[in-house]
Short mmCIF file of C-alpha atoms and ligand atoms in Angstrom, two decimals:
data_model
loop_
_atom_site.label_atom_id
_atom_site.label_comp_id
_atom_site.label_asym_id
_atom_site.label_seq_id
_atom_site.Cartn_x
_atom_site.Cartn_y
_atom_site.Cartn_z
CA UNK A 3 5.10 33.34 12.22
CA UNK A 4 6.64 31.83 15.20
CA UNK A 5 6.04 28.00 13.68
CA UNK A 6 7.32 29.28 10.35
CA UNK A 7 10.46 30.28 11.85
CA UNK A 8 10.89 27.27 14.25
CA UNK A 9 10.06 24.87 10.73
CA UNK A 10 12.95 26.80 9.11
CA UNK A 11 15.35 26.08 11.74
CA UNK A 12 14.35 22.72 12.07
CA UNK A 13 14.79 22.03 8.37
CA UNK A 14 18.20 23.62 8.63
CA UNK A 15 19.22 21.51 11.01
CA UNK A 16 17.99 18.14 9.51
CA UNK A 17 19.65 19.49 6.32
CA UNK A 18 23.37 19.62 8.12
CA UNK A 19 22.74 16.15 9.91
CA UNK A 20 22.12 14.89 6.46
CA UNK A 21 25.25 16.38 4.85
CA UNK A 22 27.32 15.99 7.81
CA UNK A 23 26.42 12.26 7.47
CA UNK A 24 27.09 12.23 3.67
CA UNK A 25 30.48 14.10 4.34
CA UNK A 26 31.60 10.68 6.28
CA UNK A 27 30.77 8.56 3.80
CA UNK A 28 33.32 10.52 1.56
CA UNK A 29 30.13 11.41 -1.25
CA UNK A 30 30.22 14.59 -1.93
CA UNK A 31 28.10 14.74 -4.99
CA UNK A 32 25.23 14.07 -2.74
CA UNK A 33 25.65 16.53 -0.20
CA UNK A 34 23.93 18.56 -3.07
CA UNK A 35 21.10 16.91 -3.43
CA UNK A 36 20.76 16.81 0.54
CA UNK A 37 20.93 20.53 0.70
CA UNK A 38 18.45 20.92 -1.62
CA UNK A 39 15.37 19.52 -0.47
CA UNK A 40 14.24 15.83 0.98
CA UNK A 41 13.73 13.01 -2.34
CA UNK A 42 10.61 11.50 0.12
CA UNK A 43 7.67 13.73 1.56
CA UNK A 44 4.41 13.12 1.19
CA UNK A 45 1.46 13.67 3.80
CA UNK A 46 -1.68 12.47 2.07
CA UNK A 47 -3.48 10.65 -0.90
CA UNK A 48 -3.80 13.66 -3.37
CA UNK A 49 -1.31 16.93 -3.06
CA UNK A 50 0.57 17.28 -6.21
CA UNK A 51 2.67 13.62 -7.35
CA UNK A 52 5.86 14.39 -8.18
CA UNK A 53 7.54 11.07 -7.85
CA UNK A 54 6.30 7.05 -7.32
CA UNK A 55 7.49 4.03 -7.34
CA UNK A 56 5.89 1.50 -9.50
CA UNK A 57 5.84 -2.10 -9.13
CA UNK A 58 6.88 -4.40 -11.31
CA UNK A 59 5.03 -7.93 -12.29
CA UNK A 60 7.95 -9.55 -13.51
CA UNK A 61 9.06 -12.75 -11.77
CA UNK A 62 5.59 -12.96 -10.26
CA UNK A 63 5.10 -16.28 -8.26
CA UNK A 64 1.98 -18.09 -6.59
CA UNK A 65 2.39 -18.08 -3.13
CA UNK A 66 2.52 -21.31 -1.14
CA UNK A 67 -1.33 -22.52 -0.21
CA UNK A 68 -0.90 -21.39 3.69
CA UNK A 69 -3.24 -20.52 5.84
CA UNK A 70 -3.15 -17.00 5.64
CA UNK A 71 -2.98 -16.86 2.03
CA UNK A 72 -5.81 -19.11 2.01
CA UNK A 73 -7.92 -16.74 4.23
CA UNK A 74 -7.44 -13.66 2.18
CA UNK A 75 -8.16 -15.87 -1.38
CA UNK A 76 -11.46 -16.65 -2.95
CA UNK A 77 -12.50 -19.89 -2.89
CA UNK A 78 -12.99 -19.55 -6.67
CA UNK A 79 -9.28 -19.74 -6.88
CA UNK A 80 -8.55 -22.64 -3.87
CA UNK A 81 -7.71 -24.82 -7.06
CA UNK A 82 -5.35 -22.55 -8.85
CA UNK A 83 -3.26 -21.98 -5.75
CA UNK A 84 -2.96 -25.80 -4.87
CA UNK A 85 -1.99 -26.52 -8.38
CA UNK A 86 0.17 -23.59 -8.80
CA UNK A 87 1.65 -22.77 -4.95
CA UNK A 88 5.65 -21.63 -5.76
CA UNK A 89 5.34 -21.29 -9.60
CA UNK A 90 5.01 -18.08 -11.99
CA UNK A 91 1.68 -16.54 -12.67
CA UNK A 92 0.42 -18.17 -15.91
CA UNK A 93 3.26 -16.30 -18.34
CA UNK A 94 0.94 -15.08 -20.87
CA UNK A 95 -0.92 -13.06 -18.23
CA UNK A 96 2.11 -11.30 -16.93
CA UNK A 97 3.08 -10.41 -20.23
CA UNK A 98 0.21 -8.25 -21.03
CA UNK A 99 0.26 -7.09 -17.10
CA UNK A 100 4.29 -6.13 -17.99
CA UNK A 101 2.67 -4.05 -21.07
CA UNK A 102 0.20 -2.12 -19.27
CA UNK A 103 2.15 -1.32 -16.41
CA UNK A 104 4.75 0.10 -18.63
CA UNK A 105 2.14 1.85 -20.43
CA UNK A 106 0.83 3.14 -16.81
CA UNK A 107 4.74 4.32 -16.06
CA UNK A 108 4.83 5.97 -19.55
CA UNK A 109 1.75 8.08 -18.74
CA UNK A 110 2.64 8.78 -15.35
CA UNK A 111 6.08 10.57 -17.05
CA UNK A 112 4.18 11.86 -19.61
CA UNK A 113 2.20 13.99 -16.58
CA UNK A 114 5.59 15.24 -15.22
CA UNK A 115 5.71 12.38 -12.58
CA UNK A 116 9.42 10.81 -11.86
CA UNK A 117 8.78 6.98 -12.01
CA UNK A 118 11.00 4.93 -10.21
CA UNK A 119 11.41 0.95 -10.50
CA UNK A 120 11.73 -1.88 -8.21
CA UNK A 121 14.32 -4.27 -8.74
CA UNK A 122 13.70 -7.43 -10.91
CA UNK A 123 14.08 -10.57 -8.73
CA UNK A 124 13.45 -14.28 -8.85
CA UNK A 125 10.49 -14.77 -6.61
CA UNK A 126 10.26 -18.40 -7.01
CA UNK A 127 13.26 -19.33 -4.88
CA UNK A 128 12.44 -21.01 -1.95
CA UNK A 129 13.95 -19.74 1.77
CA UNK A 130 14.27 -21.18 5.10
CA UNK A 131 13.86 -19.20 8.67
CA UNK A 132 14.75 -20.96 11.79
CA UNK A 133 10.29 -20.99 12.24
CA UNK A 134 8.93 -21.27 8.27
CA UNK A 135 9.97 -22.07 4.84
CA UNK A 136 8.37 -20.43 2.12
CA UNK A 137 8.97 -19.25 -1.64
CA UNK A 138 8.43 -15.24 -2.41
CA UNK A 139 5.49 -13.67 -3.83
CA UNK A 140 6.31 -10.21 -6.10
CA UNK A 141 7.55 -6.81 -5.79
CA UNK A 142 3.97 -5.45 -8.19
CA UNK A 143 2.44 -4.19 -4.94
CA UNK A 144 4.72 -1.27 -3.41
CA UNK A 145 1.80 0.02 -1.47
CA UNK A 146 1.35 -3.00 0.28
CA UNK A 147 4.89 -2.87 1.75
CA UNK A 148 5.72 0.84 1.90
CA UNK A 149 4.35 3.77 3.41
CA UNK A 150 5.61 7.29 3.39
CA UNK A 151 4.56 9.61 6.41
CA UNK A 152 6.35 13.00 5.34
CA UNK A 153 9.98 12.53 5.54
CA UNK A 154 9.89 9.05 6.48
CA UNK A 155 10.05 5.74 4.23
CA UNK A 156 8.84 2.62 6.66
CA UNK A 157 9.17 -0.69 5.13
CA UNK A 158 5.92 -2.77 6.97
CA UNK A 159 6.72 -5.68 8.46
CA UNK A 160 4.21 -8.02 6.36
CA UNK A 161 2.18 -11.04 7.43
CA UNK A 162 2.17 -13.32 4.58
CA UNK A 163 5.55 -15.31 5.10
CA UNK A 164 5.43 -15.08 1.13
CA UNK A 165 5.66 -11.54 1.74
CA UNK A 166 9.17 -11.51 3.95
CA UNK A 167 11.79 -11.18 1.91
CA UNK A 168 10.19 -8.26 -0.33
CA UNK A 169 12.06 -5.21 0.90
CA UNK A 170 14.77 -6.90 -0.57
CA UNK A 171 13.48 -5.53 -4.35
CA UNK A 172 13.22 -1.86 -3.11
CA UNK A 173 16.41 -1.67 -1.19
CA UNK A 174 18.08 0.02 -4.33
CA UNK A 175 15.60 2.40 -4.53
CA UNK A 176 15.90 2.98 -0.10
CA UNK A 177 19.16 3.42 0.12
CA UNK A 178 19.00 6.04 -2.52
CA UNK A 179 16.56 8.28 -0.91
CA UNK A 180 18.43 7.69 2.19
CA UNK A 181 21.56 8.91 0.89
CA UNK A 182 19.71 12.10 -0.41
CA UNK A 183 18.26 12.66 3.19
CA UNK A 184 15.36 10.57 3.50
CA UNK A 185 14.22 9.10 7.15
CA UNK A 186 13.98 5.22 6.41
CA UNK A 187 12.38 2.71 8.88
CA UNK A 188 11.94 -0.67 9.20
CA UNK A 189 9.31 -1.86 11.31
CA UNK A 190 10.15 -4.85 14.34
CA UNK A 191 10.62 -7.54 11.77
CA UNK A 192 8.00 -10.63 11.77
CA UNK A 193 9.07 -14.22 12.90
CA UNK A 194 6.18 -15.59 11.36
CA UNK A 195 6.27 -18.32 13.71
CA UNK A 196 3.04 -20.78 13.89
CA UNK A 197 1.65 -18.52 16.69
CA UNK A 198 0.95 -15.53 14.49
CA UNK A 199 -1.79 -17.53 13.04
CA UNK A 200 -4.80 -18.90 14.27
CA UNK A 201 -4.97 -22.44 12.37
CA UNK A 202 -8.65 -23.08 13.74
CA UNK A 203 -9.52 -19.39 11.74
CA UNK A 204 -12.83 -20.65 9.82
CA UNK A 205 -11.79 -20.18 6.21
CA UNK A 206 -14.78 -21.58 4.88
CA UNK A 207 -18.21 -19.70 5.43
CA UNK A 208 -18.69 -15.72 4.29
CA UNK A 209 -21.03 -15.70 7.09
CA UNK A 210 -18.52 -17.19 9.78
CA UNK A 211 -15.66 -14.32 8.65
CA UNK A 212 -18.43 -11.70 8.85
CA UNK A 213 -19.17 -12.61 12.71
CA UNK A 214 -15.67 -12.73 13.41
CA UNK A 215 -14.47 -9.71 12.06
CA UNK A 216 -17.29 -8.27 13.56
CA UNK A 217 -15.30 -9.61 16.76
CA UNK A 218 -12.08 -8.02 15.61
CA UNK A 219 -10.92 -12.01 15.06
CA UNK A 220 -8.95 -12.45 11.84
CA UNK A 221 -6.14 -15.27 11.16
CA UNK A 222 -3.74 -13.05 11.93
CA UNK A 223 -3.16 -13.32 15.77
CA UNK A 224 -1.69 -10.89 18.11
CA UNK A 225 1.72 -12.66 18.68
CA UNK A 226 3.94 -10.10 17.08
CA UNK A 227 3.43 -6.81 15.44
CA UNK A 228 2.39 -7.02 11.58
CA UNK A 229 0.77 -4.68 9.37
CA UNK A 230 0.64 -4.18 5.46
CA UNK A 231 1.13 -0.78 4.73
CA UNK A 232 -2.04 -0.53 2.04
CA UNK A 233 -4.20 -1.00 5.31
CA UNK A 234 -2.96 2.60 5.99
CA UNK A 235 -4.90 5.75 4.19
CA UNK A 236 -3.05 9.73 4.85
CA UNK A 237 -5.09 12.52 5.48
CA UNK A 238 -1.99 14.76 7.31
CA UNK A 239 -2.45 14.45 10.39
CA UNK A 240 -4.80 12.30 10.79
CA UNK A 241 -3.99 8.27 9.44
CA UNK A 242 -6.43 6.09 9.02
CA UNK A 243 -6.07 2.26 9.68
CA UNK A 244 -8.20 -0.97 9.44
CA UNK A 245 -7.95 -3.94 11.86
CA UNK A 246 -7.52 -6.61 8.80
CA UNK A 247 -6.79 -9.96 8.14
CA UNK A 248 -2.73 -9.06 7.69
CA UNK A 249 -2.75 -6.07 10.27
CA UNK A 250 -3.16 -6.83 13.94
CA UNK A 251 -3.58 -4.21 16.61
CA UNK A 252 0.05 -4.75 17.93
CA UNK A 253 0.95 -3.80 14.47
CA UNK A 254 -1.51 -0.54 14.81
CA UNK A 255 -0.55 0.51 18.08
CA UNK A 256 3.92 -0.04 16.96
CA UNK A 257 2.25 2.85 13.98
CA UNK A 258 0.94 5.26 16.67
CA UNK A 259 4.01 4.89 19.08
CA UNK A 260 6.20 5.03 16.35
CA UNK A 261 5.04 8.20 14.68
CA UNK A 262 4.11 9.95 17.92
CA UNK A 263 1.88 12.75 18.92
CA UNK A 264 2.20 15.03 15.92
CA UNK A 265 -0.32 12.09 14.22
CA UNK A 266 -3.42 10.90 15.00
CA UNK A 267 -3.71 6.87 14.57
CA UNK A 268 -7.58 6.37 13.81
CA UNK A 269 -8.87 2.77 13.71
CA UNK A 270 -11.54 2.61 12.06
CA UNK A 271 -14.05 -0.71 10.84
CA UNK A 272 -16.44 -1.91 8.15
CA UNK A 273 -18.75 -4.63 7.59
CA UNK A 274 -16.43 -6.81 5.16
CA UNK A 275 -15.87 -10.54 6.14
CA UNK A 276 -12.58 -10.62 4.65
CA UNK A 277 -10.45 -6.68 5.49
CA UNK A 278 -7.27 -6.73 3.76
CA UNK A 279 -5.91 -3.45 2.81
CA UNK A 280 -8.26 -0.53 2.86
CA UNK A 281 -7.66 1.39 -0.46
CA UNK A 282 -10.51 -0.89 -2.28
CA UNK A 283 -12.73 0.14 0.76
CA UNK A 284 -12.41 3.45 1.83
CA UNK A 285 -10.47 5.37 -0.59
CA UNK A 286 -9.30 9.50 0.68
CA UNK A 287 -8.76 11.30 -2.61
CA UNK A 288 -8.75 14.83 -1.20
CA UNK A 289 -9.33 16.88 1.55
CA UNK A 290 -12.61 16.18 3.39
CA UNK A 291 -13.66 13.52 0.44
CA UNK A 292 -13.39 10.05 0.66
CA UNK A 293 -15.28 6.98 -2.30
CA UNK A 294 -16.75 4.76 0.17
CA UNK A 295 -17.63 1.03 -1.02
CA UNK A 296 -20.84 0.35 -0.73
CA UNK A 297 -20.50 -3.20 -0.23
CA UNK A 298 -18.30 -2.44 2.84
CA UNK A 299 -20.16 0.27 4.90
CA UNK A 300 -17.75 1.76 7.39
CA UNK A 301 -18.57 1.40 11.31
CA UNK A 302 -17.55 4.50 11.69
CA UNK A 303 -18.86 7.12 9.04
CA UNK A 304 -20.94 9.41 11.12
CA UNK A 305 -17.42 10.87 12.39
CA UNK A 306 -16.18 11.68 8.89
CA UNK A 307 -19.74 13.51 8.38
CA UNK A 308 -19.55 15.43 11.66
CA UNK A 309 -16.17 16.53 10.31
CA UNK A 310 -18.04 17.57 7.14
CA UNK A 311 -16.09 15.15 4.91
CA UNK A 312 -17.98 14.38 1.85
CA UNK A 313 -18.22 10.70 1.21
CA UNK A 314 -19.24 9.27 -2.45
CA UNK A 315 -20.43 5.73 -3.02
CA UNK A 316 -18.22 4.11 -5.07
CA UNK A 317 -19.81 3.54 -8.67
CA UNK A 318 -20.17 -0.08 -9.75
CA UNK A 319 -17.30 -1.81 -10.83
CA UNK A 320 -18.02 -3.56 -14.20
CA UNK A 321 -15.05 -6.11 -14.59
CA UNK A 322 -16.46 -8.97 -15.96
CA UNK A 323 -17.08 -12.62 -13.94
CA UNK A 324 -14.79 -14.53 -17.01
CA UNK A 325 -11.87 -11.78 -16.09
CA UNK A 326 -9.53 -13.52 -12.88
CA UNK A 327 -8.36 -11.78 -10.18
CA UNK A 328 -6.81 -14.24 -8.12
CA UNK A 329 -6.05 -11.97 -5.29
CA UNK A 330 -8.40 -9.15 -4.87
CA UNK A 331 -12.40 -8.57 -5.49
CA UNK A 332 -13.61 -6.18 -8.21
CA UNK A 333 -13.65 -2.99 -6.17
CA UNK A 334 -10.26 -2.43 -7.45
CA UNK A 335 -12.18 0.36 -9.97
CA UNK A 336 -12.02 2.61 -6.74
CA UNK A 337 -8.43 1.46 -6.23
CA UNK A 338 -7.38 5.37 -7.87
CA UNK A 339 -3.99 6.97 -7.72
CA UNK A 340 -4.62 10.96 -8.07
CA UNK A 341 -2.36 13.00 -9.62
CA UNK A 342 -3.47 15.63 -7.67
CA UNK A 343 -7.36 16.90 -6.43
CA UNK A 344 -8.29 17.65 -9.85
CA UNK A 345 -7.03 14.70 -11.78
CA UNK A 346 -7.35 11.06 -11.14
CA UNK A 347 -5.66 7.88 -12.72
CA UNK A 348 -8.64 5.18 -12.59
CA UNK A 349 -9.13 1.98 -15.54
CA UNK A 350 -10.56 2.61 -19.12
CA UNK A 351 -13.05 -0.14 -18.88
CA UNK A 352 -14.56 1.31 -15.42
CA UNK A 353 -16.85 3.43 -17.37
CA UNK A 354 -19.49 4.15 -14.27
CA UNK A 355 -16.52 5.33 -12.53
CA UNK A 356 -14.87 7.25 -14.84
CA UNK A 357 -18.55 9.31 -14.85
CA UNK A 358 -18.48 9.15 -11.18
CA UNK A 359 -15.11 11.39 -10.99
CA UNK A 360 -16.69 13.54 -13.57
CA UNK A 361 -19.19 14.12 -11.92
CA UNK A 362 -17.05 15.61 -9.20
CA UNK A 363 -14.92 17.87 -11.27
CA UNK A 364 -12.11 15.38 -11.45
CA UNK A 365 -10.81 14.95 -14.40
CA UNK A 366 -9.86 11.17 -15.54
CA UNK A 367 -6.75 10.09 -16.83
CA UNK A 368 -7.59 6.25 -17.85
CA UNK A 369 -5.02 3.45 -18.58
CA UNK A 370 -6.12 0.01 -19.20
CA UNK A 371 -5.20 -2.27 -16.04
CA UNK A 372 -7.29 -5.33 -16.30
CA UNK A 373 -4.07 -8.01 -16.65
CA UNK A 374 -2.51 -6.00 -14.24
CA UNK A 375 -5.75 -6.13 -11.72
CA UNK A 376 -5.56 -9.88 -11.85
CA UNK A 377 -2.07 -9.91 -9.41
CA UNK A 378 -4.25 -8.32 -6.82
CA UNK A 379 -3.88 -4.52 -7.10
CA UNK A 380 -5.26 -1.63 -9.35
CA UNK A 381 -3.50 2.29 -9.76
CA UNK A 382 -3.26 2.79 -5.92
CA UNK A 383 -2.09 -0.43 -4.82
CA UNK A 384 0.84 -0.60 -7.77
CA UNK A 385 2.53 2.43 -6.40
CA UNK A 386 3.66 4.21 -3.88
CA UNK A 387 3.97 8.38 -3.73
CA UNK A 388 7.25 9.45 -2.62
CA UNK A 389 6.96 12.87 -3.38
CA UNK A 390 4.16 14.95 -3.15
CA UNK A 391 4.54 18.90 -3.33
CA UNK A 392 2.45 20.15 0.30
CA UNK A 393 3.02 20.49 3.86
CA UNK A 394 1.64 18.46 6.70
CA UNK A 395 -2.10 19.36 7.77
CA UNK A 396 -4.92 19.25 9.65
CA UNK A 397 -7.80 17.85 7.80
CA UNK A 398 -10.62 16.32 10.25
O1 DAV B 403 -10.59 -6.45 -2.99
O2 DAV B 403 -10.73 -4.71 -1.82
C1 DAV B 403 -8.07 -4.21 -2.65
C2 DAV B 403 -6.62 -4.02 -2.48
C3 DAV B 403 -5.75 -5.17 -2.60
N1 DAV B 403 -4.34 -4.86 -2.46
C4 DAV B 403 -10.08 -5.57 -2.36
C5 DAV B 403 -8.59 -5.51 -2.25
#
């Protein structure tokens, strides 16, 4: 009763700093919208979605061949990045990607969810810093750069130097939630200086990554904070992180500092030579349960079954070997967005998976992705929840 009360006051005063802030800015129509309720809140993977942002693939460039692009690729594709490095994605490919993520959007509205939209931006323009010069990547991934911890939008502060000038697409979108009452962060920006990566990282051998990470050494160094935000997964309280090839432990420990003692920062490992972003790994789709990839066992899972989590292998992904995905491996089919615990947006053609939710009561909602998958992401990765209707608990 007490906490109830003490919430209520709280949220009546973080409603009057947001009007009283609006009221300066001489906007009243917003002071409205501020009194009603906050446009961002969301605690964890799977409460009910009420509003996301969804990437877009338009303007999609190749990133410059750089080290740390090069560590995260497949060597499959070392030839399409040196031929293509600071041009579009083949245009015939984004295309159909441009269909099916509208069709994804359309669906997503269809379900009640509000959809909100990146801005469209020419990626291939090459930029200068006083330490790099680079072109830009895309604005398809919104997980990768921004994560919501319940009132609170952070923009991460990336580690591909492709990846620097992103924010710029969602700033639209930012400033909007802000001026409805939204807490918005941006985390110690990157120099991206030489120092943040290790040039002698072994990019070659599976077997020489797997010993390192095993090490905790990736090619990101420990020069500067950096994280991607998709190597984040919500379960209320508790957040769980992965040491990866983009997120260094400075970048882990600015998280923890940052959001305090009301969450608790777990870091947690898995046997995967290459870590980058954790949602194709270890995947938290509702309280207590958590799709687990077999091909990356997690250091660490004995403490989610002490907590009496459930964790479900991951069904096989089926995407064929002719398909590309230039950025990501298969596992993408357990790269889900839920709609809430009962109801799950996962790819038409992942047929073992789409039994696999069945299985556990969830009911599929399927969308075709595959052009889409090839930019490196599948439902979880092109979005991020802004919205979802619950309030912050304790889970583990
Ligand atoms: O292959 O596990 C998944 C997510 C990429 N944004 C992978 C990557």
């Amino acid at each position: 009763m007490i906490s109830v009360i003490l919430r209520n006051s709280l949220q009546k005063i973080f409603n009057r700093r947001c009007i009283r802030l609006v009221h300066q800015n001489h906007e009243p129509i917003e002071v409205k919208e501020a009194k009603d309720s906050c446009p961002v809140s969301s605690h964890n993977e799977w409460d009910p979605l009420e509003e996301v942002i969804v990437g877009r693939p338009e303007g999609a460039c190749v990133p410059t061949f750089s080290i740390e692009v090069k560590a995260n690729t497949n060597q499959k594709y070392w030839g399409f990045y040196e031929t293509n490095g600071g041009e579009p994605f083949p245009q015939e490919h984004v295309k159909q990607a441009i269909a099916e993520v509208e069709e994804f959007c359309n669906i997503l509205r269809h379900e009640g969810v509000v959809v909100r939209r990146p801005d469209i931006l020419d990626w291939s323009e090459e930029y200068e810093t006083p330490d790099f010069k680079a072109n830009g990547l895309y604005a398809a991934m919104p997980r990768d750069i921004l994560i919501v911890v319940g009132n609170e939008i952070i923009e991460a502060p990336m580690a591909w130097r492709s990846r620097f000038f992103e924010y710029r697409a969602y700033r639209s979108i930012i400033k909007d939630y802000f001026r409805k009452g939204a807490k918005w962060t941006t985390a110690p920006k990157p120099e991206m200086k030489d120092e943040l990566y290790d040039k002698s990282y072994p990019i070659k051998s599976v077997e020489d990554r797997r010993v390192l990470a095993e090490q905790g050494k990736f090619v990101t160094t420990e020069f500067e904070p950096c994280f991607d935000a998709a190597d984040f997964m919500r379960a209320g309280k508790d957040i769980f992180v992965q040491r990866s090839q983009v997120t260094n432990r400075m970048g882990i420990e600015w998280m923890r500092r940052h959001l305090g003692s009301e969450y608790k920062i777990h870091e947690i490992s898995f046997n995967d030579p290459n870590p980058m972003h954790i949602d194709g790994t270890f995947n938290i789709i509702g309280p207590g349960l958590v799709i687990s990839n077999p091909d990356r066992p997690c250091h660490q899972i004995d403490m989610f079954k002490k907590a009496g989590w459930k964790v479900v292998t991951a069904a096989d992904p089926v995407m064929p070997d002719s398909h590309p995905l230039w950025m990501s491996s298969k596992w993408l089919s357990m790269n889900v967005l839920m709609l809430d615990e009962k109801r799950v947006l996962c790819d038409t053609n992942e047929i073992p998976t789409i039994k696999m939710f069945e299985s556990l009561g969830i009911k599929p909602i399927t969308v075709n992705l595959r052009y889409a998958n090839s930019l490196g992401g599948g439902f979880h990765c092109w979005t991020t929840d802004v919205r979802r209707r619950g309030t912050l608990e304790s889970y583990f």
